[in-house]
Short mmCIF file of C-alpha atoms in Angstrom, two decimals:
data_model
loop_
_atom_site.label_atom_id
_atom_site.label_comp_id
_atom_site.label_asym_id
_atom_site.label_seq_id
_atom_site.Cartn_x
_atom_site.Cartn_y
_atom_site.Cartn_z
CA UNK A 1 -75.45 26.76 49.64
CA UNK A 2 -78.10 26.06 46.98
CA UNK A 3 -80.03 22.80 46.72
CA UNK A 4 -78.03 21.90 43.60
CA UNK A 5 -74.69 22.40 45.40
CA UNK A 6 -75.96 20.41 48.38
CA UNK A 7 -77.08 17.62 46.06
CA UNK A 8 -73.69 17.25 44.40
CA UNK A 9 -71.86 17.49 47.72
CA UNK A 10 -74.11 14.81 49.22
CA UNK A 11 -73.49 12.50 46.27
CA UNK A 12 -69.76 13.05 46.52
CA UNK A 13 -69.74 12.12 50.19
CA UNK A 14 -72.17 9.23 49.69
CA UNK A 15 -69.93 7.60 47.09
CA UNK A 16 -66.92 7.73 49.39
CA UNK A 17 -68.88 6.37 52.36
CA UNK A 18 -70.41 3.48 50.41
CA UNK A 19 -67.55 1.97 48.47
CA UNK A 20 -67.84 -1.53 47.03
CA UNK A 21 -64.82 -3.83 47.14
CA UNK A 22 -65.20 -5.34 43.69
CA UNK A 23 -62.69 -3.01 42.04
CA UNK A 24 -60.12 -3.05 44.84
CA UNK A 25 -60.05 -6.84 44.92
CA UNK A 26 -60.36 -7.06 41.12
CA UNK A 27 -62.98 -9.79 41.28
CA UNK A 28 -65.06 -8.75 38.31
CA UNK A 29 -66.20 -11.71 36.22
CA UNK A 30 -68.06 -12.21 32.93
CA UNK A 31 -71.19 -12.97 34.97
CA UNK A 32 -71.11 -9.66 36.76
CA UNK A 33 -74.31 -7.61 36.54
CA UNK A 34 -72.40 -4.60 35.21
CA UNK A 35 -71.00 -6.67 32.36
CA UNK A 36 -74.51 -7.92 31.58
CA UNK A 37 -75.59 -4.33 30.99
CA UNK A 38 -72.53 -2.98 29.19
CA UNK A 39 -72.25 -5.97 26.85
CA UNK A 40 -75.15 -4.38 24.99
CA UNK A 41 -72.78 -1.60 23.89
CA UNK A 42 -70.41 -4.09 22.22
CA UNK A 43 -71.90 -3.47 18.72
CA UNK A 44 -70.82 0.18 18.90
CA UNK A 45 -67.40 -0.72 20.30
CA UNK A 46 -66.79 -3.13 17.41
CA UNK A 47 -68.07 -0.70 14.79
CA UNK A 48 -65.95 2.19 16.07
CA UNK A 49 -62.73 0.50 17.13
CA UNK A 50 -60.76 3.75 17.48
CA UNK A 51 -63.50 5.71 19.24
CA UNK A 52 -62.80 7.85 22.29
CA UNK A 53 -65.17 7.08 25.16
CA UNK A 54 -66.15 9.17 28.17
CA UNK A 55 -67.87 7.81 31.28
CA UNK A 56 -69.72 10.16 33.64
CA UNK A 57 -70.59 9.54 37.27
CA UNK A 58 -68.04 6.74 37.23
CA UNK A 59 -66.91 7.25 40.81
CA UNK A 60 -66.97 3.60 41.89
CA UNK A 61 -63.34 2.96 40.96
CA UNK A 62 -64.03 3.75 37.29
CA UNK A 63 -65.96 0.49 36.96
CA UNK A 64 -67.67 1.53 33.72
CA UNK A 65 -64.42 2.61 32.08
CA UNK A 66 -62.75 -0.61 33.24
CA UNK A 67 -65.50 -2.77 31.77
CA UNK A 68 -65.59 -0.84 28.49
CA UNK A 69 -61.89 -1.60 28.15
CA UNK A 70 -62.46 -5.32 28.76
CA UNK A 71 -65.15 -5.23 26.04
CA UNK A 72 -62.72 -3.80 23.50
CA UNK A 73 -62.83 -0.01 23.83
CA UNK A 74 -59.29 1.36 23.66
CA UNK A 75 -59.52 5.00 24.73
CA UNK A 76 -61.67 5.74 27.79
CA UNK A 77 -61.70 8.64 30.23
CA UNK A 78 -63.52 8.09 33.51
CA UNK A 79 -65.04 11.09 35.30
CA UNK A 80 -66.81 11.89 38.54
CA UNK A 81 -67.28 14.85 40.87
CA UNK A 82 -65.08 13.06 43.41
CA UNK A 83 -61.92 11.40 42.09
CA UNK A 84 -60.83 9.63 45.29
CA UNK A 85 -61.60 6.15 43.96
CA UNK A 86 -60.51 7.03 40.43
CA UNK A 87 -57.04 7.83 41.75
CA UNK A 88 -56.92 4.40 43.40
CA UNK A 89 -58.18 2.73 40.23
CA UNK A 90 -55.46 4.35 38.13
CA UNK A 91 -52.75 3.39 40.64
CA UNK A 92 -53.92 -0.23 40.49
CA UNK A 93 -54.02 -0.18 36.70
CA UNK A 94 -57.79 -0.57 36.35
CA UNK A 95 -58.12 2.64 34.32
CA UNK A 96 -55.65 4.73 32.32
CA UNK A 97 -57.06 8.23 32.66
CA UNK A 98 -59.63 10.14 34.65
CA UNK A 99 -60.85 13.66 35.27
CA UNK A 100 -62.75 15.47 38.01
CA UNK A 101 -65.89 16.77 36.32
CA UNK A 102 -69.35 18.07 37.11
CA UNK A 103 -71.42 16.76 34.23
CA UNK A 104 -73.46 19.97 34.11
CA UNK A 105 -70.35 21.92 33.09
CA UNK A 106 -67.45 19.82 31.87
CA UNK A 107 -64.00 21.15 31.04
CA UNK A 108 -63.74 19.32 27.70
CA UNK A 109 -63.95 21.03 24.31
CA UNK A 110 -66.79 20.41 21.87
CA UNK A 111 -66.77 16.90 20.36
CA UNK A 112 -63.65 15.89 22.29
CA UNK A 113 -65.02 12.35 22.58
CA UNK A 114 -66.97 10.12 20.25
CA UNK A 115 -69.35 8.60 22.80
CA UNK A 116 -70.37 9.36 26.37
CA UNK A 117 -71.64 6.54 28.59
CA UNK A 118 -74.03 7.47 31.38
CA UNK A 119 -74.83 4.33 33.40
CA UNK A 120 -77.09 4.54 36.44
CA UNK A 121 -76.03 8.15 36.87
CA UNK A 122 -78.55 10.33 35.02
CA UNK A 123 -81.25 9.65 37.60
CA UNK A 124 -78.96 11.14 40.28
CA UNK A 125 -78.54 14.53 38.60
CA UNK A 126 -80.49 17.45 40.13
CA UNK A 127 -80.73 19.04 36.65
CA UNK A 128 -80.60 16.11 34.21
CA UNK A 129 -81.59 18.09 31.11
CA UNK A 130 -78.54 20.34 31.49
CA UNK A 131 -76.35 17.26 31.83
CA UNK A 132 -77.94 15.77 28.70
CA UNK A 133 -77.04 18.76 26.53
CA UNK A 134 -73.55 18.94 28.01
CA UNK A 135 -72.93 15.28 27.17
CA UNK A 136 -74.12 15.95 23.62
CA UNK A 137 -71.74 18.90 23.41
CA UNK A 138 -68.62 16.86 24.20
CA UNK A 139 -69.64 13.83 22.09
CA UNK A 140 -69.19 13.83 18.32
CA UNK A 141 -71.26 10.70 17.71
CA UNK A 142 -73.65 10.34 20.64
CA UNK A 143 -74.62 9.22 24.13
CA UNK A 144 -75.31 5.80 25.61
CA UNK A 145 -77.69 5.73 28.57
CA UNK A 146 -78.18 2.76 30.89
CA UNK A 147 -80.89 4.04 33.19
CA UNK A 148 -84.25 3.42 34.86
CA UNK A 149 -86.96 4.19 32.31
CA UNK A 150 -90.44 5.63 32.62
CA UNK A 151 -93.47 4.03 31.01
CA UNK A 152 -97.22 4.24 31.53
CA UNK A 153 -98.31 2.63 34.79
CA UNK A 154 -99.30 -1.02 34.40
CA UNK A 155 -101.43 -3.29 36.59
CA UNK A 156 -98.60 -4.84 38.60
CA UNK A 157 -96.37 -1.76 38.90
CA UNK A 158 -97.68 -0.64 42.28
CA UNK A 159 -97.27 -4.18 43.61
CA UNK A 160 -93.68 -4.14 42.35
CA UNK A 161 -92.99 -0.83 44.10
CA UNK A 162 -94.53 -2.16 47.32
CA UNK A 163 -92.39 -5.31 47.24
CA UNK A 164 -89.27 -3.25 46.55
CA UNK A 165 -90.04 -0.91 49.44
CA UNK A 166 -90.46 -3.88 51.80
CA UNK A 167 -87.33 -5.73 50.64
CA UNK A 168 -85.17 -2.62 50.64
CA UNK A 169 -86.81 -0.97 53.63
CA UNK A 170 -87.20 2.18 51.55
CA UNK A 171 -88.87 5.21 53.04
CA UNK A 172 -90.00 6.34 49.60
CA UNK A 173 -89.28 4.56 46.32
CA UNK A 174 -89.20 7.91 44.51
CA UNK A 175 -85.95 8.80 46.28
CA UNK A 176 -82.65 7.07 46.99
CA UNK A 177 -80.56 7.12 50.15
CA UNK A 178 -78.03 9.36 48.42
CA UNK A 179 -80.70 12.06 48.51
CA UNK A 180 -81.73 12.19 44.87
CA UNK A 181 -85.12 11.98 43.26
CA UNK A 182 -85.07 8.95 40.93
CA UNK A 183 -85.42 10.72 37.58
CA UNK A 184 -86.52 8.00 35.18
CA UNK A 185 -85.67 8.46 31.52
CA UNK A 186 -88.57 8.79 29.11
CA UNK A 187 -87.77 7.36 25.69
CA UNK A 188 -90.36 9.68 24.15
CA UNK A 189 -88.84 12.75 25.83
CA UNK A 190 -85.35 11.80 24.65
CA UNK A 191 -86.77 11.34 21.15
CA UNK A 192 -88.26 14.85 21.23
CA UNK A 193 -85.08 16.45 22.59
CA UNK A 194 -82.98 14.82 19.88
CA UNK A 195 -85.51 15.74 17.17
CA UNK A 196 -85.51 19.38 18.28
CA UNK A 197 -81.74 19.46 17.64
CA UNK A 198 -82.22 17.85 14.20
CA UNK A 199 -80.18 14.75 15.04
CA UNK A 200 -80.63 11.43 13.28
CA UNK A 201 -81.80 8.61 15.53
CA UNK A 202 -82.27 6.98 18.89
CA UNK A 203 -82.19 3.25 19.59
CA UNK A 204 -83.18 1.35 22.70
CA UNK A 205 -83.54 -1.96 24.48
CA UNK A 206 -85.63 -2.59 27.58
CA UNK A 207 -84.82 -5.11 30.28
CA UNK A 208 -85.27 -5.89 33.97
CA UNK A 209 -82.83 -6.29 36.80
CA UNK A 210 -83.16 -7.57 40.33
CA UNK A 211 -81.36 -6.29 43.40
CA UNK A 212 -81.92 -5.54 47.04
CA UNK A 213 -79.58 -5.16 50.02
CA UNK A 214 -78.88 -8.30 52.00
CA UNK A 215 -76.90 -10.42 49.60
CA UNK A 216 -73.21 -10.82 50.58
CA UNK A 217 -72.42 -9.19 47.27
CA UNK A 218 -74.98 -7.98 44.78
CA UNK A 219 -72.44 -8.53 42.01
CA UNK A 220 -72.16 -12.30 42.51
CA UNK A 221 -75.76 -13.48 42.27
CA UNK A 222 -76.47 -13.69 38.55
CA UNK A 223 -76.42 -17.49 38.57
CA UNK A 224 -78.52 -17.79 41.72
CA UNK A 225 -82.04 -19.25 41.30
CA UNK A 226 -83.58 -16.40 43.31
CA UNK A 227 -82.08 -13.80 40.97
CA UNK A 228 -83.02 -15.73 37.82
CA UNK A 229 -86.59 -16.22 39.04
CA UNK A 230 -86.93 -12.53 39.88
CA UNK A 231 -85.86 -11.53 36.37
CA UNK A 232 -88.02 -14.19 34.70
CA UNK A 233 -91.20 -13.22 36.53
CA UNK A 234 -90.71 -9.55 35.68
CA UNK A 235 -89.99 -10.33 32.02
CA UNK A 236 -93.14 -12.44 31.68
CA UNK A 237 -95.30 -9.71 33.22
CA UNK A 238 -93.70 -7.09 30.96
CA UNK A 239 -94.30 -9.14 27.80
CA UNK A 240 -97.92 -9.57 28.90
CA UNK A 241 -98.07 -5.76 29.34
CA UNK A 242 -98.94 -6.17 33.00
CA UNK A 243 -95.77 -4.49 34.27
CA UNK A 244 -93.47 -1.73 33.01
CA UNK A 245 -89.87 -2.50 32.08
CA UNK A 246 -87.47 -1.34 34.76
CA UNK A 247 -84.34 -0.32 32.88
CA UNK A 248 -83.40 0.66 29.37
CA UNK A 249 -80.35 1.18 27.21
CA UNK A 250 -80.98 4.27 25.10
CA UNK A 251 -78.49 5.24 22.43
CA UNK A 252 -78.64 8.77 21.01
CA UNK A 253 -76.90 9.16 17.65
CA UNK A 254 -76.22 12.57 16.18
CA UNK A 255 -75.55 11.54 12.58
CA UNK A 256 -75.93 8.32 10.59
CA UNK A 257 -75.68 9.32 6.94
CA UNK A 258 -75.00 5.85 5.56
CA UNK A 259 -77.40 4.07 7.96
CA UNK A 260 -74.55 1.83 9.13
CA UNK A 261 -75.20 2.55 12.81
CA UNK A 262 -78.95 1.91 12.58
CA UNK A 263 -78.37 -1.36 10.67
CA UNK A 264 -75.80 -2.46 13.23
CA UNK A 265 -78.08 -1.73 16.18
CA UNK A 266 -81.14 -3.34 14.57
CA UNK A 267 -79.10 -6.45 13.86
CA UNK A 268 -78.19 -6.61 17.54
CA UNK A 269 -81.72 -6.41 18.89
CA UNK A 270 -82.27 -2.69 19.29
CA UNK A 271 -85.44 -0.92 18.28
CA UNK A 272 -84.38 2.04 16.15
CA UNK A 273 -86.33 5.28 15.73
CA UNK A 274 -85.24 7.41 12.77
CA UNK A 275 -85.97 10.98 13.74
CA UNK A 276 -87.93 13.40 11.59
CA UNK A 277 -85.64 15.91 9.91
CA UNK A 278 -86.41 19.61 10.12
CA UNK A 279 -87.42 20.80 6.62
CA UNK A 280 -86.51 24.39 7.52
CA UNK A 281 -83.03 23.73 8.89
CA UNK A 282 -81.23 24.55 5.62
#
């Protein structure tokens, strides 16, 4: 068995062995940390009311698909390499449809969906670039990433990594217990990959989160002073350019002829980069 096969098998087993109860008990609330992240996609959901959405690596009871639906998306297909929890989620009515998929080679036809959402999943892939192009293939409009991002190392970054390793008892912050190397997204690299394909734009927001094992439920702490303080301190250090931002929402748009998408995203706090068009493409 190759390393790639071992990696996907390990992730499949890890997801089944480490299941949260928030979807089974249906206790999601507007203050949930997942909602906090996915609310940033609301501008696209409102602009494209009839869009078809795909979620990848959504093996925790289709949580991403479920939340997209609560935010107004009408047609969502949840996917993962292991559909055990997706079957349960459909039986309980949390999601309407799902599919067993390896994101490196999906069974869908070209442009079958409008948008693909990849939330906290890309950094688990053993070959993320292949997954990126496959998500572009099945998406007519683009991809939405919610992922750890990579920036130049700042003064307090190493202190942050040290604190995280102590709080989480990590052996190595470059890897996760599921066995994957934490592949952080580079906004500049995504920009170059999209430009090489002669697509129109990328847009992004940067933010920080705060989590470590030990809370009774990491999804019920957003109003806790400890959580708020952790976010606030990180944000201040980032604005002072003393620490790198931890997470980013990066939206990759294939085509925006009338600039309606870029205007919408700018209006909602995104920084938009219009990509250089290839003068030799025609």
